[in-house]
């Protein structure tokens, strides 16, 4: 074998290395960089000295020496809670996916280091710059809990209950909301994982789109969504009246002050509306209903869909397991559409 063969073999091995990057950035202290791999099956995160990111447990494949993991960390400023409230939050998380969001925090100690993350079996990564969405005027982003892969340290992530609008596409009791405090930097990266490519659809004010159930993994908070039977045509000639729409700004449901001041009967009514939407989604086989997602606000909205779906989500926790089990019974029997 000639020396050219060994040189070519070594060069190919180097190019296959996910950490190899001829233009590897040199970051300042506290910065982070997210680079997608070919095929979007994973990504390499470069951390500057004294920098950190949050990631989903079990997705870190390889890390350079000089990094450490702090498990079960809050990706938002933790409020002061009594011991009873902390135990209640843990119980709520185990029951239905609510409570505090607890993720891994990966930090560097003294030098710039690289971390390799996988999107998961059969999944691909979608990198979203929340600061760029905010510059376009978009509100915070709501997304499914299992779609989360990783995020930069300046992204605030919290768990919020679903109202009837969010329930129609999330089909779970709780979703995550990602906010970007503008004072924390010029970029805020959130990485989601979906099945065989994630597509971003931009909705101008007043625009509407139809999406298949189970394909939507994220949407901005100013989206108003409803379930519609596939036998009914989309009302293309309808003019969206912002003043008459009940969910004019769905981001209001994300504000703690608005939630605290709402009347109890309104919250109970919203709960039953959301439960009815979830039940309709559970008992209907895929293809009988679709999501009509409309932007009734005066700001642009964004919807992220995965081209292939894995199955009925239903949420995390014990209640999520029960929802998936009941859904499997409905979809494998003749009870689905009331026959």
CSV table of C-alpha atoms in Angstrom, one decimal:
chain,number,residue,atom,x,y,z
A,1,UNK,CA,0.0,0.0,0.0
A,2,UNK,CA,1.3,3.4,-1.0
A,3,UNK,CA,1.7,6.3,1.4
A,4,UNK,CA,-1.1,8.1,-0.5
A,5,UNK,CA,-3.5,5.3,0.6
A,6,UNK,CA,-2.8,5.9,4.3
A,7,UNK,CA,-2.9,9.7,3.8
A,8,UNK,CA,-6.3,9.4,2.1
A,9,UNK,CA,-7.7,7.0,4.8
A,10,UNK,CA,-6.5,9.3,7.6
A,11,UNK,CA,-8.1,12.3,5.9
A,12,UNK,CA,-11.4,10.5,5.5
A,13,UNK,CA,-11.4,9.4,9.1
A,14,UNK,CA,-10.7,13.0,10.2
A,15,UNK,CA,-13.6,14.3,8.0
A,16,UNK,CA,-16.0,11.8,9.5
A,17,UNK,CA,-15.1,13.0,13.0
A,18,UNK,CA,-18.1,15.1,14.2
A,19,UNK,CA,-15.8,17.4,16.2
A,20,UNK,CA,-13.7,18.2,13.1
A,21,UNK,CA,-14.4,21.7,11.9
A,22,UNK,CA,-11.8,23.6,9.9
A,23,UNK,CA,-13.5,26.9,10.9
A,24,UNK,CA,-14.1,25.9,14.6
A,25,UNK,CA,-15.1,29.2,16.3
A,26,UNK,CA,-13.1,30.7,19.1
A,27,UNK,CA,-15.7,31.8,21.6
A,28,UNK,CA,-15.5,34.4,24.3
A,29,UNK,CA,-16.1,33.5,28.0
A,30,UNK,CA,-19.7,32.5,28.6
A,31,UNK,CA,-20.6,32.0,24.9
A,32,UNK,CA,-21.9,28.8,23.2
A,33,UNK,CA,-22.2,27.7,19.6
A,34,UNK,CA,-24.5,25.1,18.1
A,35,UNK,CA,-23.5,23.3,14.8
A,36,UNK,CA,-25.8,20.8,13.1
A,37,UNK,CA,-24.2,17.6,11.7
A,38,UNK,CA,-24.7,16.5,8.1
A,39,UNK,CA,-28.2,14.9,7.9
A,40,UNK,CA,-29.3,16.8,11.1
A,41,UNK,CA,-29.1,13.6,13.1
A,42,UNK,CA,-27.3,15.4,15.9
A,43,UNK,CA,-25.3,18.5,16.6
A,44,UNK,CA,-22.0,19.6,18.2
A,45,UNK,CA,-22.2,22.2,20.9
A,46,UNK,CA,-19.1,24.3,21.6
A,47,UNK,CA,-18.9,25.8,25.0
A,48,UNK,CA,-16.5,28.7,25.9
A,49,UNK,CA,-14.8,28.8,29.3
A,50,UNK,CA,-17.4,29.2,32.1
A,51,UNK,CA,-20.3,28.6,29.8
A,52,UNK,CA,-23.2,26.2,30.1
A,53,UNK,CA,-26.2,24.7,28.2
A,54,UNK,CA,-29.3,22.7,29.2
A,55,UNK,CA,-30.0,19.3,27.5
A,56,UNK,CA,-32.4,16.5,27.7
A,57,UNK,CA,-31.1,13.6,29.8
A,58,UNK,CA,-29.7,10.7,27.8
A,59,UNK,CA,-28.9,12.7,24.6
A,60,UNK,CA,-25.3,13.5,25.3
A,61,UNK,CA,-23.1,11.1,23.3
A,62,UNK,CA,-19.5,12.4,23.7
A,63,UNK,CA,-18.0,15.2,25.7
A,64,UNK,CA,-14.4,16.5,25.9
A,65,UNK,CA,-12.7,16.3,29.3
A,66,UNK,CA,-13.2,19.5,31.3
A,67,UNK,CA,-17.0,19.4,31.3
A,68,UNK,CA,-19.4,18.4,34.1
A,69,UNK,CA,-23.1,17.7,34.3
A,70,UNK,CA,-25.4,19.0,37.0
A,71,UNK,CA,-28.6,16.9,36.9
A,72,UNK,CA,-32.2,18.2,37.7
A,73,UNK,CA,-31.6,21.9,37.2
A,74,UNK,CA,-34.3,24.5,36.6
A,75,UNK,CA,-33.9,26.3,33.2
A,76,UNK,CA,-35.5,29.4,34.7
A,77,UNK,CA,-35.0,31.5,37.9
A,78,UNK,CA,-36.5,29.1,40.6
A,79,UNK,CA,-39.1,30.8,42.7
A,80,UNK,CA,-39.0,30.5,46.5
A,81,UNK,CA,-41.1,27.5,47.5
A,82,UNK,CA,-42.0,25.9,50.8
A,83,UNK,CA,-41.2,22.2,51.3
A,84,UNK,CA,-44.9,21.3,50.7
A,85,UNK,CA,-45.0,23.2,47.4
A,86,UNK,CA,-41.8,21.5,46.2
A,87,UNK,CA,-43.3,18.1,47.0
A,88,UNK,CA,-46.5,19.1,45.2
A,89,UNK,CA,-44.5,20.1,42.2
A,90,UNK,CA,-42.7,16.8,42.1
A,91,UNK,CA,-46.0,14.9,42.4
A,92,UNK,CA,-47.5,17.1,39.6
A,93,UNK,CA,-44.6,16.3,37.4
A,94,UNK,CA,-44.9,12.5,38.0
A,95,UNK,CA,-48.7,12.6,37.6
A,96,UNK,CA,-49.2,14.7,34.4
A,97,UNK,CA,-45.9,16.4,33.4
A,98,UNK,CA,-46.5,19.7,35.2
A,99,UNK,CA,-44.6,21.3,38.0
A,100,UNK,CA,-41.0,22.6,37.6
A,101,UNK,CA,-39.0,21.8,34.5
A,102,UNK,CA,-35.8,19.8,35.5
A,103,UNK,CA,-33.1,19.3,32.9
A,104,UNK,CA,-29.4,18.5,32.8
A,105,UNK,CA,-27.0,21.5,32.9
A,106,UNK,CA,-23.6,20.9,31.2
A,107,UNK,CA,-20.9,23.4,32.1
A,108,UNK,CA,-17.2,23.9,31.2
A,109,UNK,CA,-14.6,24.4,33.8
A,110,UNK,CA,-11.6,26.2,32.3
A,111,UNK,CA,-11.2,25.8,28.5
A,112,UNK,CA,-13.3,25.7,25.4
A,113,UNK,CA,-14.9,22.2,25.0
A,114,UNK,CA,-17.2,20.4,22.5
A,115,UNK,CA,-20.2,18.2,23.2
A,116,UNK,CA,-21.9,15.8,20.8
A,117,UNK,CA,-25.6,15.4,21.1
A,118,UNK,CA,-27.9,12.9,19.3
A,119,UNK,CA,-31.4,13.8,18.1
A,120,UNK,CA,-32.6,10.3,18.9
A,121,UNK,CA,-33.3,7.2,16.9
A,122,UNK,CA,-34.9,8.2,13.6
A,123,UNK,CA,-35.1,11.9,14.6
A,124,UNK,CA,-33.5,15.0,13.2
A,125,UNK,CA,-32.6,18.3,14.9
A,126,UNK,CA,-34.2,21.7,14.2
A,127,UNK,CA,-32.2,24.7,15.5
A,128,UNK,CA,-34.4,27.7,16.4
A,129,UNK,CA,-33.0,31.2,17.3
A,130,UNK,CA,-35.6,32.6,19.7
A,131,UNK,CA,-33.9,36.0,19.5
A,132,UNK,CA,-34.5,36.1,15.7
A,133,UNK,CA,-38.2,35.2,16.2
A,134,UNK,CA,-38.5,38.0,18.8
A,135,UNK,CA,-37.0,40.5,16.4
A,136,UNK,CA,-39.7,39.5,13.9
A,137,UNK,CA,-42.3,40.3,16.6
A,138,UNK,CA,-43.2,36.7,17.5
A,139,UNK,CA,-44.3,35.9,21.1
A,140,UNK,CA,-42.9,33.0,23.2
A,141,UNK,CA,-42.8,29.5,21.6
A,142,UNK,CA,-44.9,26.6,22.9
A,143,UNK,CA,-43.6,23.1,22.2
A,144,UNK,CA,-44.1,19.5,23.2
A,145,UNK,CA,-42.1,18.2,26.1
A,146,UNK,CA,-40.5,15.2,24.2
A,147,UNK,CA,-39.5,17.4,21.3
A,148,UNK,CA,-36.9,19.3,23.5
A,149,UNK,CA,-33.3,18.4,22.8
A,150,UNK,CA,-31.1,21.3,24.2
A,151,UNK,CA,-31.0,25.0,24.6
A,152,UNK,CA,-28.5,27.8,25.5
A,153,UNK,CA,-28.4,28.9,29.1
A,154,UNK,CA,-30.3,32.2,28.5
A,155,UNK,CA,-33.5,30.4,27.4
A,156,UNK,CA,-36.2,30.4,30.1
A,157,UNK,CA,-38.3,27.2,29.9
A,158,UNK,CA,-41.4,26.6,32.0
A,159,UNK,CA,-44.2,24.1,32.0
A,160,UNK,CA,-47.8,25.5,31.5
A,161,UNK,CA,-51.2,23.8,31.3
A,162,UNK,CA,-52.9,23.6,27.9
A,163,UNK,CA,-56.1,25.5,27.2
A,164,UNK,CA,-58.5,24.3,24.5
A,165,UNK,CA,-56.6,26.0,21.7
A,166,UNK,CA,-53.2,24.5,22.6
A,167,UNK,CA,-54.8,21.1,23.4
A,168,UNK,CA,-56.0,20.7,19.8
A,169,UNK,CA,-52.5,20.4,18.5
A,170,UNK,CA,-50.5,19.3,21.6
A,171,UNK,CA,-53.0,16.7,22.8
A,172,UNK,CA,-51.4,16.7,26.3
A,173,UNK,CA,-52.2,18.3,29.6
A,174,UNK,CA,-48.9,20.4,29.7
A,175,UNK,CA,-46.5,21.9,27.2
A,176,UNK,CA,-43.2,23.8,27.6
A,177,UNK,CA,-43.0,27.5,26.9
A,178,UNK,CA,-39.6,29.1,25.9
A,179,UNK,CA,-39.0,32.7,26.5
A,180,UNK,CA,-36.0,34.9,25.7
A,181,UNK,CA,-35.1,37.7,28.1
A,182,UNK,CA,-33.6,40.4,25.8
A,183,UNK,CA,-31.1,41.5,28.3
A,184,UNK,CA,-29.4,38.1,28.3
A,185,UNK,CA,-27.7,38.4,24.9
A,186,UNK,CA,-28.2,38.7,21.2
A,187,UNK,CA,-29.0,35.0,20.5
A,188,UNK,CA,-30.9,32.3,22.3
A,189,UNK,CA,-30.8,28.9,20.7
A,190,UNK,CA,-33.5,26.2,21.2
A,191,UNK,CA,-33.0,22.8,19.6
A,192,UNK,CA,-36.0,20.5,19.0
A,193,UNK,CA,-36.0,17.0,17.5
A,194,UNK,CA,-38.6,15.6,15.2
A,195,UNK,CA,-39.2,12.7,12.8
A,196,UNK,CA,-37.3,12.9,9.5
A,197,UNK,CA,-37.2,16.7,9.1
A,198,UNK,CA,-39.0,19.6,10.8
A,199,UNK,CA,-40.8,22.1,8.7
A,200,UNK,CA,-41.4,25.8,9.7
A,201,UNK,CA,-44.5,27.5,8.5
A,202,UNK,CA,-44.8,31.3,8.9
A,203,UNK,CA,-48.3,32.7,9.3
A,204,UNK,CA,-48.9,36.4,8.7
A,205,UNK,CA,-51.6,38.2,10.6
A,206,UNK,CA,-55.0,36.8,9.6
A,207,UNK,CA,-53.6,33.7,7.8
A,208,UNK,CA,-54.7,30.2,8.5
A,209,UNK,CA,-53.3,26.7,7.7
A,210,UNK,CA,-54.6,23.1,8.2
A,211,UNK,CA,-52.2,20.6,9.8
A,212,UNK,CA,-52.6,16.9,10.4
A,213,UNK,CA,-53.0,15.8,14.0
A,214,UNK,CA,-49.8,14.7,15.6
A,215,UNK,CA,-47.4,16.5,13.2
A,216,UNK,CA,-47.3,19.8,15.0
A,217,UNK,CA,-44.5,19.9,17.7
A,218,UNK,CA,-44.3,23.7,18.3
A,219,UNK,CA,-46.2,26.9,17.7
A,220,UNK,CA,-45.9,30.5,18.9
A,221,UNK,CA,-48.3,31.6,21.6
A,222,UNK,CA,-50.4,33.9,19.3
A,223,UNK,CA,-51.8,30.9,17.4
A,224,UNK,CA,-55.5,30.1,17.8
A,225,UNK,CA,-56.1,26.4,16.9
A,226,UNK,CA,-59.3,24.4,16.7
A,227,UNK,CA,-60.2,20.8,15.6
A,228,UNK,CA,-62.1,20.5,12.4
A,229,UNK,CA,-63.5,17.4,10.7
A,230,UNK,CA,-61.8,16.7,7.4
A,231,UNK,CA,-65.2,16.5,5.7
A,232,UNK,CA,-65.6,20.3,6.2
A,233,UNK,CA,-63.9,22.7,3.8
A,234,UNK,CA,-61.5,25.3,5.1
A,235,UNK,CA,-63.3,28.7,5.3
A,236,UNK,CA,-60.8,30.5,3.0
A,237,UNK,CA,-63.1,33.5,2.5
A,238,UNK,CA,-63.5,34.1,6.2
A,239,UNK,CA,-62.2,37.4,7.5
A,240,UNK,CA,-60.5,37.0,10.9
A,241,UNK,CA,-61.9,39.6,13.3
A,242,UNK,CA,-59.3,40.1,15.9
A,243,UNK,CA,-61.7,41.8,18.3
A,244,UNK,CA,-64.3,39.0,18.2
A,245,UNK,CA,-61.8,36.1,18.5
A,246,UNK,CA,-61.8,34.6,21.9
A,247,UNK,CA,-58.1,33.5,21.7
A,248,UNK,CA,-56.9,36.8,20.2
A,249,UNK,CA,-53.6,36.6,22.0
A,250,UNK,CA,-53.0,33.1,23.4
A,251,UNK,CA,-49.9,34.4,25.0
A,252,UNK,CA,-52.1,35.8,27.8
A,253,UNK,CA,-52.5,32.2,29.1
A,254,UNK,CA,-48.7,32.3,29.6
A,255,UNK,CA,-48.7,35.3,31.9
A,256,UNK,CA,-48.8,34.5,35.5
A,257,UNK,CA,-50.7,37.7,36.4
A,258,UNK,CA,-53.5,36.9,34.0
A,259,UNK,CA,-53.8,33.3,35.2
A,260,UNK,CA,-54.0,34.5,38.9
A,261,UNK,CA,-56.7,37.1,38.2
A,262,UNK,CA,-59.1,35.0,36.1
A,263,UNK,CA,-62.4,34.0,37.7
A,264,UNK,CA,-62.7,30.4,38.9
A,265,UNK,CA,-65.7,29.7,36.7
A,266,UNK,CA,-63.8,30.7,33.6
A,267,UNK,CA,-60.9,28.4,34.5
A,268,UNK,CA,-63.3,25.6,35.1
A,269,UNK,CA,-65.0,26.3,31.8
A,270,UNK,CA,-61.6,26.3,30.0
A,271,UNK,CA,-60.7,23.0,31.6
A,272,UNK,CA,-63.9,21.3,30.3
A,273,UNK,CA,-63.4,22.8,26.9
A,274,UNK,CA,-59.8,21.5,26.8
A,275,UNK,CA,-60.9,18.1,28.1
A,276,UNK,CA,-63.6,17.8,25.4
A,277,UNK,CA,-61.0,18.6,22.7
A,278,UNK,CA,-58.7,16.0,24.1
A,279,UNK,CA,-61.5,13.4,24.2
A,280,UNK,CA,-62.4,14.1,20.5
A,281,UNK,CA,-58.7,13.7,19.6
A,282,UNK,CA,-58.4,10.5,21.5
A,283,UNK,CA,-61.5,8.7,20.1
A,284,UNK,CA,-60.9,9.8,16.5
A,285,UNK,CA,-58.7,7.8,14.2
A,286,UNK,CA,-56.0,9.8,12.4
A,287,UNK,CA,-57.4,11.5,9.3
A,288,UNK,CA,-60.9,12.3,10.7
A,289,UNK,CA,-59.8,15.6,12.3
A,290,UNK,CA,-57.2,18.2,11.5
A,291,UNK,CA,-56.0,21.3,13.2
A,292,UNK,CA,-57.1,24.6,11.8
A,293,UNK,CA,-54.4,27.0,13.0
A,294,UNK,CA,-55.0,30.7,12.6
A,295,UNK,CA,-53.0,33.8,13.5
A,296,UNK,CA,-55.6,36.3,14.8
A,297,UNK,CA,-53.0,38.7,16.2
A,298,UNK,CA,-51.2,41.6,14.5
A,299,UNK,CA,-47.8,39.9,14.8
A,300,UNK,CA,-46.3,37.0,12.8
A,301,UNK,CA,-46.8,33.5,14.0
A,302,UNK,CA,-44.7,30.3,13.4
A,303,UNK,CA,-45.7,26.7,13.4
A,304,UNK,CA,-43.1,23.8,13.4
A,305,UNK,CA,-44.3,20.5,12.1
A,306,UNK,CA,-42.5,17.1,11.8
A,307,UNK,CA,-43.1,15.4,8.5
A,308,UNK,CA,-43.6,12.0,10.1
A,309,UNK,CA,-45.2,11.4,13.4
A,310,UNK,CA,-44.4,8.6,15.8
A,311,UNK,CA,-47.7,8.0,17.5
A,312,UNK,CA,-50.3,9.5,19.9
A,313,UNK,CA,-48.5,11.6,22.5
A,314,UNK,CA,-51.0,12.3,25.2
A,315,UNK,CA,-48.4,13.8,27.6
A,316,UNK,CA,-46.0,12.6,30.1
A,317,UNK,CA,-46.5,11.2,33.6
A,318,UNK,CA,-49.1,8.6,34.7
A,319,UNK,CA,-52.0,10.4,33.2
A,320,UNK,CA,-50.2,10.6,29.9
A,321,UNK,CA,-49.7,6.8,30.0
A,322,UNK,CA,-53.5,6.3,30.7
A,323,UNK,CA,-54.4,8.7,27.8
A,324,UNK,CA,-52.2,6.7,25.4
A,325,UNK,CA,-53.6,3.4,26.6
A,326,UNK,CA,-57.2,4.6,26.2
A,327,UNK,CA,-56.4,6.1,22.8
A,328,UNK,CA,-55.0,2.7,21.7
A,329,UNK,CA,-58.2,1.0,22.7
A,330,UNK,CA,-60.4,3.5,20.8
A,331,UNK,CA,-58.3,3.3,17.7
A,332,UNK,CA,-58.3,-0.5,17.6
A,333,UNK,CA,-62.0,-0.9,18.1
A,334,UNK,CA,-65.2,0.1,16.3
A,335,UNK,CA,-66.0,2.7,19.0
A,336,UNK,CA,-63.9,5.4,17.5
A,337,UNK,CA,-66.4,7.6,15.6
A,338,UNK,CA,-69.5,6.6,17.5
A,339,UNK,CA,-70.3,3.6,15.2
